[in-house]
Amino acid sequence: MRVIAGDVKGRRLKTPKDDRVRPTEDRIKENIFNLLFGPFYGTTVLDLFAGTGHMGIEFLSRGADFCWFCDNHPDSLRLIHDNLSLTGYMNKSEIVNGSFEKCLNLAKERDVQFDYVYIDPPYDQKAYYDKAVTIIAQKKLLSTGGRIIMEAPDRYEFSEYEHLTLLRKKTYGKKNIWIYESCD
């Protein structure tokens, strides 16, 4: 797994030794960023269920100002820390050790709004998508024009969400990418 573009383009990132975490394939990651267009300068990002931190690091490499990485597994937290150290982005990030609910509550307490939120929960946790999006909307954690990117198995379907407009849905093999934009 590598960083595809930006300041640390080509940098190899550490990956897990088991299949508990399944990082987004480089091909899909590149297509996600092609769909988002950018630029990402001046943005704040949330990599929810961060795993290795590779998606948030890709945003940082492409110019994002700051990224929150949220995970609750000790191995993932170590990988995120190691990958941020490898790329030199520790000072542009916050690692939140806890559930996604804890992370979103902390963001609200600190009055943080995100321009991009990437959601890709662990295997077969469909309810996490809806719950995360609902909390983000209720707590107004998405900036005006902010986007939520969800990577999900192709068998999952999502309904419309209040305060969000579906911009794109793309299929890559057995994965779907859903991109929603805040309409508040």
Coordinates of N, CA and C in Angstrom, one line a residue:
M1 N 0.9 -1.2 0.0 CA 0.0 0.0 0.0 C 0.9 1.2 0.0
R2 N 0.5 2.2 -0.8 CA 1.4 3.4 -1.0 C 0.5 4.6 -1.1
V3 N 1.1 5.8 -0.9 CA 0.5 7.1 -1.1 C 0.5 7.3 -2.6
I4 N -0.6 7.7 -3.2 CA -0.7 7.8 -4.6 C -0.3 9.2 -5.1
A5 N -0.6 10.2 -4.4 CA -0.2 11.6 -5.0 C 0.1 12.5 -3.9
G6 N 0.7 13.7 -4.3 CA 0.9 14.7 -3.3 C 2.3 14.7 -2.7
D7 N 2.5 15.4 -1.6 CA 3.8 15.6 -0.9 C 4.6 14.3 -0.7
V8 N 3.9 13.3 -0.3 CA 4.7 12.0 0.0 C 4.3 10.9 -1.0
K9 N 4.0 11.3 -2.2 CA 3.7 10.4 -3.3 C 4.7 9.2 -3.4
G10 N 4.2 8.0 -3.5 CA 5.0 6.8 -3.6 C 5.5 6.2 -2.3
R11 N 5.2 6.9 -1.2 CA 5.7 6.4 0.2 C 4.9 5.2 0.5
R12 N 5.6 4.1 0.8 CA 5.0 2.9 1.3 C 4.5 3.0 2.7
L13 N 3.3 2.5 3.0 CA 2.8 2.6 4.3 C 2.7 1.1 4.9
K14 N 2.8 1.1 6.2 CA 2.7 -0.2 6.9 C 1.3 -0.7 6.8
T15 N 1.2 -2.1 6.7 CA -0.1 -2.7 6.6 C -0.2 -3.8 7.7
P16 N -1.4 -4.2 8.0 CA -1.6 -5.3 9.0 C -1.1 -6.6 8.6
K17 N -0.7 -7.4 9.5 CA -0.2 -8.8 9.2 C -1.4 -9.8 9.1
D18 N -2.6 -9.4 9.5 CA -3.7 -10.3 9.4 C -4.8 -9.6 8.5
D19 N -5.9 -10.2 8.4 CA -7.0 -9.6 7.5 C -8.1 -8.9 8.3
R20 N -7.8 -8.6 9.5 CA -8.8 -7.9 10.3 C -9.0 -6.5 9.7
V21 N -8.0 -5.9 9.2 CA -8.1 -4.6 8.5 C -7.9 -4.8 7.0
R22 N -8.8 -4.2 6.2 CA -8.7 -4.4 4.7 C -8.6 -3.0 4.1
P23 N -7.4 -2.5 3.9 CA -7.2 -1.2 3.3 C -7.8 -1.1 1.9
T24 N -8.3 0.0 1.6 CA -8.8 0.3 0.2 C -7.7 0.0 -0.8
E25 N -8.0 -0.7 -1.8 CA -7.0 -0.9 -2.9 C -6.6 0.4 -3.5
D26 N -5.3 0.4 -3.9 CA -4.8 1.7 -4.6 C -5.7 2.1 -5.7
R27 N -6.1 1.2 -6.5 CA -6.9 1.5 -7.7 C -8.2 2.2 -7.3
I28 N -8.9 1.7 -6.3 CA -10.1 2.3 -5.8 C -9.8 3.7 -5.1
K29 N -8.8 3.7 -4.4 CA -8.4 5.0 -3.7 C -8.1 6.1 -4.7
E30 N -7.4 5.7 -5.8 CA -7.1 6.7 -6.8 C -8.4 7.2 -7.5
N31 N -9.4 6.3 -7.7 CA -10.6 6.6 -8.3 C -11.5 7.5 -7.4
I32 N -11.4 7.3 -6.1 CA -12.2 8.1 -5.1 C -11.7 9.5 -5.3
F33 N -10.4 9.7 -5.3 CA -9.8 11.1 -5.4 C -10.1 11.7 -6.7
N34 N -10.2 10.9 -7.8 CA -10.6 11.5 -9.1 C -12.0 12.0 -9.0
L35 N -12.9 11.3 -8.3 CA -14.3 11.7 -8.2 C -14.4 12.9 -7.3
L36 N -13.5 13.1 -6.3 CA -13.6 14.3 -5.4 C -13.0 15.5 -6.0
F37 N -12.2 15.4 -7.0 CA -11.6 16.5 -7.8 C -10.5 17.2 -7.0
G38 N -10.8 17.7 -5.7 CA -9.9 18.5 -5.0 C -10.1 19.9 -5.4
P39 N -9.2 20.9 -5.1 CA -8.1 20.7 -4.2 C -8.5 20.5 -2.8
F40 N -7.6 20.0 -2.0 CA -7.9 19.7 -0.6 C -7.2 20.7 0.4
Y41 N -6.6 21.7 -0.1 CA -5.9 22.7 0.7 C -6.9 23.4 1.6
G42 N -6.5 23.5 2.9 CA -7.4 24.2 3.8 C -8.5 23.4 4.4
T43 N -8.5 22.1 4.1 CA -9.6 21.3 4.6 C -9.3 20.5 5.8
T44 N -10.3 20.1 6.6 CA -10.2 19.2 7.7 C -10.9 17.9 7.4
V45 N -10.3 16.8 7.7 CA -10.8 15.5 7.3 C -11.0 14.6 8.5
L46 N -11.9 13.7 8.4 CA -12.1 12.6 9.4 C -12.0 11.3 8.7
D47 N -11.1 10.5 9.1 CA -10.9 9.1 8.7 C -11.5 8.2 9.8
L48 N -12.8 7.9 9.6 CA -13.5 7.2 10.6 C -13.3 5.7 10.4
F49 N -13.1 4.9 11.4 CA -12.7 3.5 11.2 C -11.4 3.4 10.5
A50 N -10.4 4.2 10.9 CA -9.2 4.5 10.1 C -8.3 3.3 9.7
G51 N -8.3 2.2 10.5 CA -7.5 1.0 10.2 C -6.0 1.3 10.2
T52 N -5.5 1.6 9.0 CA -4.1 1.9 8.8 C -3.9 3.4 8.7
G53 N -4.9 4.2 8.5 CA -4.8 5.6 8.3 C -4.5 6.0 6.9
H54 N -4.5 5.1 6.0 CA -4.1 5.4 4.6 C -4.9 6.4 3.9
M55 N -6.2 6.4 4.2 CA -7.1 7.4 3.4 C -6.9 8.8 4.0
G56 N -6.8 9.0 5.3 CA -6.5 10.3 5.8 C -5.1 10.8 5.4
I57 N -4.2 9.9 5.4 CA -2.8 10.3 4.9 C -2.8 10.7 3.5
E58 N -3.6 10.1 2.7 CA -3.7 10.5 1.3 C -4.3 11.9 1.2
F59 N -5.3 12.2 2.0 CA -5.8 13.6 2.0 C -4.7 14.6 2.5
L60 N -4.0 14.2 3.5 CA -2.9 15.1 4.0 C -1.8 15.3 2.9
S61 N -1.5 14.2 2.2 CA -0.5 14.3 1.2 C -0.9 15.2 0.0
R62 N -2.3 15.3 -0.2 CA -2.8 16.1 -1.2 C -3.2 17.5 -0.8
G63 N -2.8 17.9 0.5 CA -2.9 19.3 0.9 C -3.9 19.5 2.0
A64 N -4.6 18.5 2.5 CA -5.5 18.8 3.7 C -4.7 19.4 4.8
D65 N -5.3 20.3 5.6 CA -4.6 20.9 6.7 C -4.5 20.0 7.9
F66 N -5.6 19.2 8.2 CA -5.6 18.5 9.4 C -6.5 17.2 9.2
C67 N -6.2 16.1 9.9 CA -7.0 14.9 9.8 C -7.1 14.3 11.1
W68 N -8.4 13.9 11.5 CA -8.7 13.1 12.7 C -8.7 11.7 12.2
F69 N -8.0 10.8 12.9 CA -8.1 9.4 12.7 C -8.7 8.7 13.9
C70 N -9.8 7.9 13.6 CA -10.6 7.3 14.7 C -10.5 5.8 14.5
D71 N -10.1 5.1 15.6 CA -10.2 3.7 15.6 C -10.1 3.2 17.1
N72 N -10.5 2.0 17.3 CA -10.5 1.5 18.7 C -9.7 0.3 18.9
H73 N -9.0 -0.2 17.9 CA -8.2 -1.4 18.0 C -6.8 -1.1 18.2
P74 N -6.1 -1.7 19.2 CA -4.7 -1.3 19.5 C -3.8 -1.5 18.3
D75 N -4.0 -2.6 17.5 CA -3.1 -2.8 16.4 C -3.3 -1.7 15.3
S76 N -4.5 -1.3 15.1 CA -4.8 -0.2 14.2 C -4.2 1.1 14.7
L77 N -4.4 1.4 15.9 CA -3.8 2.6 16.5 C -2.3 2.7 16.3
R78 N -1.7 1.6 16.5 CA -0.2 1.5 16.3 C 0.2 1.7 14.9
L79 N -0.6 1.1 13.9 CA -0.3 1.3 12.5 C -0.5 2.7 12.1
I80 N -1.6 3.4 12.6 CA -1.9 4.8 12.2 C -0.7 5.6 12.7
H81 N -0.3 5.4 14.0 CA 0.8 6.2 14.5 C 2.1 6.0 13.7
D82 N 2.4 4.7 13.4 CA 3.6 4.4 12.6 C 3.5 5.1 11.2
N83 N 2.4 5.0 10.6 CA 2.3 5.6 9.2 C 2.3 7.1 9.2
L84 N 1.8 7.7 10.3 CA 1.9 9.2 10.4 C 3.3 9.6 10.6
S85 N 4.0 8.8 11.4 CA 5.5 9.1 11.7 C 6.3 8.9 10.4
L86 N 6.0 7.8 9.6 CA 6.7 7.6 8.3 C 6.5 8.8 7.4
T87 N 5.3 9.4 7.4 CA 5.0 10.4 6.4 C 5.3 11.8 7.0
G88 N 5.5 11.9 8.2 CA 5.8 13.2 8.8 C 4.6 14.1 9.1
Y89 N 3.4 13.4 9.3 CA 2.2 14.1 9.4 C 1.6 14.1 10.9
M90 N 2.4 13.7 11.8 CA 1.9 13.7 13.2 C 1.4 15.0 13.7
N91 N 2.1 16.1 13.2 CA 1.6 17.5 13.7 C 0.4 18.0 12.9
K92 N -0.1 17.2 12.0 CA -1.3 17.6 11.2 C -2.4 16.7 11.5
S93 N -2.3 16.0 12.6 CA -3.3 14.9 12.9 C -3.7 14.8 14.3
E94 N -4.8 14.1 14.5 CA -5.2 13.7 15.9 C -5.7 12.3 15.8
I95 N -5.2 11.4 16.6 CA -5.6 10.0 16.7 C -6.5 9.9 17.9
V96 N -7.8 9.5 17.6 CA -8.8 9.3 18.6 C -8.9 7.8 18.9
N97 N -8.6 7.4 20.1 CA -8.7 6.0 20.5 C -10.1 5.8 21.1
G98 N -11.0 5.2 20.4 CA -12.3 4.9 20.9 C -13.3 4.6 19.8
S99 N -14.5 4.4 20.2 CA -15.6 4.1 19.2 C -15.8 5.3 18.3
F100 N -16.5 5.1 17.2 CA -16.8 6.2 16.3 C -17.8 7.2 17.0
E101 N -18.6 6.7 17.9 CA -19.5 7.6 18.7 C -18.7 8.5 19.5
K102 N -17.7 8.0 20.2 CA -16.8 8.8 21.1 C -16.1 9.8 20.3
C103 N -15.6 9.4 19.1 CA -14.9 10.4 18.2 C -15.8 11.5 17.8
L104 N -17.0 11.2 17.4 CA -18.0 12.2 16.9 C -18.4 13.1 18.0
N105 N -18.6 12.6 19.2 CA -18.9 13.4 20.4 C -17.8 14.3 20.7
L106 N -16.5 13.9 20.6 CA -15.4 14.7 20.9 C -15.3 15.8 19.9
A107 N -15.5 15.5 18.6 CA -15.5 16.6 17.6 C -16.6 17.6 17.9
K108 N -17.7 17.2 18.4 CA -18.8 18.2 18.7 C -18.4 19.1 19.9
E109 N -17.8 18.4 20.9 CA -17.3 19.1 22.1 C -16.3 20.2 21.7
R110 N -15.5 19.9 20.8 CA -14.4 20.8 20.3 C -14.8 21.7 19.2
D111 N -16.1 21.6 18.8 CA -16.7 22.5 17.8 C -15.9 22.4 16.5
V112 N -15.6 21.1 16.1 CA -14.9 20.8 14.9 C -16.0 20.5 13.8
Q113 N -15.7 21.0 12.6 CA -16.5 20.6 11.4 C -15.5 20.0 10.4
F114 N -16.0 19.0 9.7 CA -15.1 18.3 8.7 C -15.6 18.7 7.3
D115 N -14.6 18.8 6.4 CA -14.9 19.1 5.0 C -15.1 17.7 4.3
Y116 N -14.4 16.7 4.8 CA -14.5 15.4 4.2 C -14.5 14.4 5.3
V117 N -15.4 13.4 5.2 CA -15.5 12.3 6.2 C -15.5 11.0 5.4
Y118 N -14.5 10.2 5.7 CA -14.4 8.9 5.0 C -14.9 7.8 5.9
I119 N -15.8 7.0 5.5 CA -16.4 6.0 6.3 C -16.3 4.6 5.7
D120 N -15.6 3.7 6.3 CA -15.4 2.3 5.8 C -15.3 1.4 7.0
P121 N -16.4 1.0 7.7 CA -16.3 0.3 8.9 C -15.8 -1.2 8.7
P122 N -15.6 -1.9 9.8 CA -15.1 -3.3 9.6 C -16.2 -4.1 8.9
Y123 N -15.8 -5.3 8.6 CA -16.6 -6.2 7.8 C -18.0 -6.3 8.4
D124 N -19.0 -6.3 7.5 CA -20.4 -6.6 7.8 C -21.0 -5.8 8.9
Q125 N -20.7 -4.5 8.9 CA -21.3 -3.6 10.0 C -22.1 -2.5 9.3
K126 N -23.1 -3.0 8.5 CA -23.9 -2.0 7.8 C -24.5 -0.9 8.6
A127 N -25.0 -1.3 9.8 CA -25.6 -0.3 10.7 C -24.7 0.8 11.1
Y128 N -23.4 0.6 11.1 CA -22.4 1.6 11.4 C -22.5 2.8 10.4
Y129 N -22.7 2.5 9.2 CA -22.8 3.6 8.2 C -23.9 4.6 8.5
D130 N -25.1 4.0 8.6 CA -26.3 4.8 8.9 C -26.2 5.6 10.3
K131 N -25.7 4.9 11.3 CA -25.5 5.5 12.6 C -24.5 6.6 12.5
A132 N -23.4 6.4 11.9 CA -22.4 7.5 11.8 C -22.9 8.7 11.0
V133 N -23.5 8.4 9.9 CA -24.1 9.6 9.1 C -25.1 10.3 9.9
T134 N -26.0 9.6 10.6 CA -27.0 10.2 11.4 C -26.4 11.1 12.5
I135 N -25.4 10.6 13.2 CA -24.8 11.4 14.2 C -24.1 12.6 13.6
I136 N -23.4 12.4 12.5 CA -22.7 13.6 11.9 C -23.7 14.7 11.5
A137 N -24.8 14.3 11.0 CA -25.9 15.2 10.6 C -26.5 15.9 11.8
Q138 N -26.8 15.1 12.8 CA -27.5 15.7 14.0 C -26.5 16.6 14.8
K139 N -25.3 16.3 14.8 CA -24.3 17.2 15.5 C -23.7 18.3 14.6
K140 N -24.2 18.3 13.4 CA -23.7 19.3 12.4 C -22.2 19.3 12.3
L141 N -21.6 18.2 12.1 CA -20.1 18.0 12.0 C -19.6 18.2 10.6
L142 N -20.5 18.3 9.7 CA -20.1 18.4 8.3 C -20.2 19.9 7.9
S143 N -19.1 20.5 7.3 CA -19.2 21.9 6.9 C -20.1 22.0 5.7
T144 N -20.5 23.3 5.4 CA -21.4 23.5 4.3 C -20.6 23.1 3.0
G145 N -21.2 22.3 2.2 CA -20.6 21.7 1.0 C -19.6 20.6 1.3
G146 N -19.5 20.2 2.6 CA -18.7 19.1 3.0 C -19.2 17.8 2.4
R147 N -18.3 16.8 2.4 CA -18.7 15.5 1.7 C -18.4 14.3 2.6
I148 N -19.3 13.4 2.5 CA -19.1 12.1 3.2 C -18.8 11.1 2.1
I149 N -17.8 10.3 2.2 CA -17.4 9.3 1.3 C -17.6 7.9 2.0
M150 N -18.4 7.0 1.4 CA -18.6 5.7 2.1 C -18.1 4.7 1.1
E151 N -17.3 3.7 1.6 CA -16.9 2.6 0.8 C -17.6 1.4 1.4
A152 N -18.4 0.7 0.6 CA -19.2 -0.4 1.1 C -19.3 -1.6 0.2
P153 N -19.6 -2.8 0.7 CA -19.8 -3.9 -0.2 C -21.0 -3.6 -1.2
D154 N -20.9 -4.1 -2.4 CA -21.9 -3.8 -3.4 C -23.3 -4.3 -3.0
R155 N -23.4 -5.2 -2.1 CA -24.8 -5.7 -1.7 C -25.5 -4.7 -0.8
Y156 N -24.8 -3.6 -0.3 CA -25.4 -2.6 0.6 C -26.1 -1.5 -0.2
E157 N -27.2 -1.1 0.2 CA -27.9 0.0 -0.4 C -28.2 1.0 0.7
F158 N -28.1 2.3 0.3 CA -28.3 3.3 1.3 C -29.4 4.2 0.8
S159 N -30.3 4.6 1.7 CA -31.4 5.5 1.4 C -30.9 7.0 1.4
E160 N -31.8 7.8 1.2 CA -31.4 9.3 1.2 C -31.2 9.6 2.7
Y161 N -30.4 10.6 2.9 CA -30.1 11.1 4.2 C -30.5 12.5 4.3
E162 N -31.1 12.9 5.4 CA -31.6 14.3 5.6 C -30.3 15.2 5.6
H163 N -30.4 16.3 4.9 CA -29.4 17.3 4.8 C -28.2 16.9 4.0
L164 N -28.4 15.8 3.2 CA -27.3 15.3 2.3 C -27.9 15.1 0.9
T165 N -27.1 15.3 -0.1 CA -27.4 15.0 -1.5 C -26.4 14.0 -2.0
L166 N -26.9 12.9 -2.6 CA -26.1 12.0 -3.2 C -25.5 12.5 -4.5
L167 N -24.1 12.7 -4.5 CA -23.5 13.2 -5.7 C -23.1 12.1 -6.7
R168 N -22.6 11.0 -6.1 CA -22.1 9.9 -7.0 C -22.2 8.6 -6.3
K169 N -22.5 7.6 -7.1 CA -22.4 6.2 -6.6 C -21.6 5.5 -7.8
K170 N -20.5 4.9 -7.4 CA -19.7 4.2 -8.4 C -19.4 2.8 -7.9
T171 N -19.4 1.8 -8.8 CA -19.1 0.4 -8.5 C -17.7 0.1 -9.0
Y172 N -16.9 -0.6 -8.1 CA -15.6 -1.1 -8.5 C -15.6 -2.5 -8.0
G173 N -15.8 -3.4 -9.0 CA -15.9 -4.9 -8.6 C -17.0 -5.1 -7.6
K174 N -16.6 -5.6 -6.4 CA -17.6 -5.9 -5.4 C -17.7 -4.7 -4.3
K175 N -17.2 -3.6 -4.7 CA -17.3 -2.4 -3.8 C -18.1 -1.3 -4.5
N176 N -18.8 -0.6 -3.7 CA -19.5 0.7 -4.1 C -18.9 1.8 -3.3
I177 N -18.8 2.9 -4.0 CA -18.3 4.2 -3.4 C -19.5 5.1 -3.5
W178 N -19.9 5.7 -2.4 CA -21.0 6.6 -2.3 C -20.5 7.9 -1.8
I179 N -20.8 9.0 -2.5 CA -20.3 10.3 -2.1 C -21.5 11.2 -1.9
Y180 N -21.7 11.7 -0.7 CA -22.8 12.6 -0.4 C -22.2 14.0 -0.1
E181 N -23.0 15.0 -0.3 CA -22.6 16.4 0.0 C -23.6 17.1 0.9
S182 N -23.1 17.8 1.8 CA -24.0 18.6 2.7 C -24.8 19.6 1.9
C183 N -26.1 19.7 2.2 CA -26.9 20.7 1.5 C -27.4 21.8 2.4
D184 N -26.7 21.9 3.6 CA -27.1 23.0 4.5 C -26.3 24.2 4.3

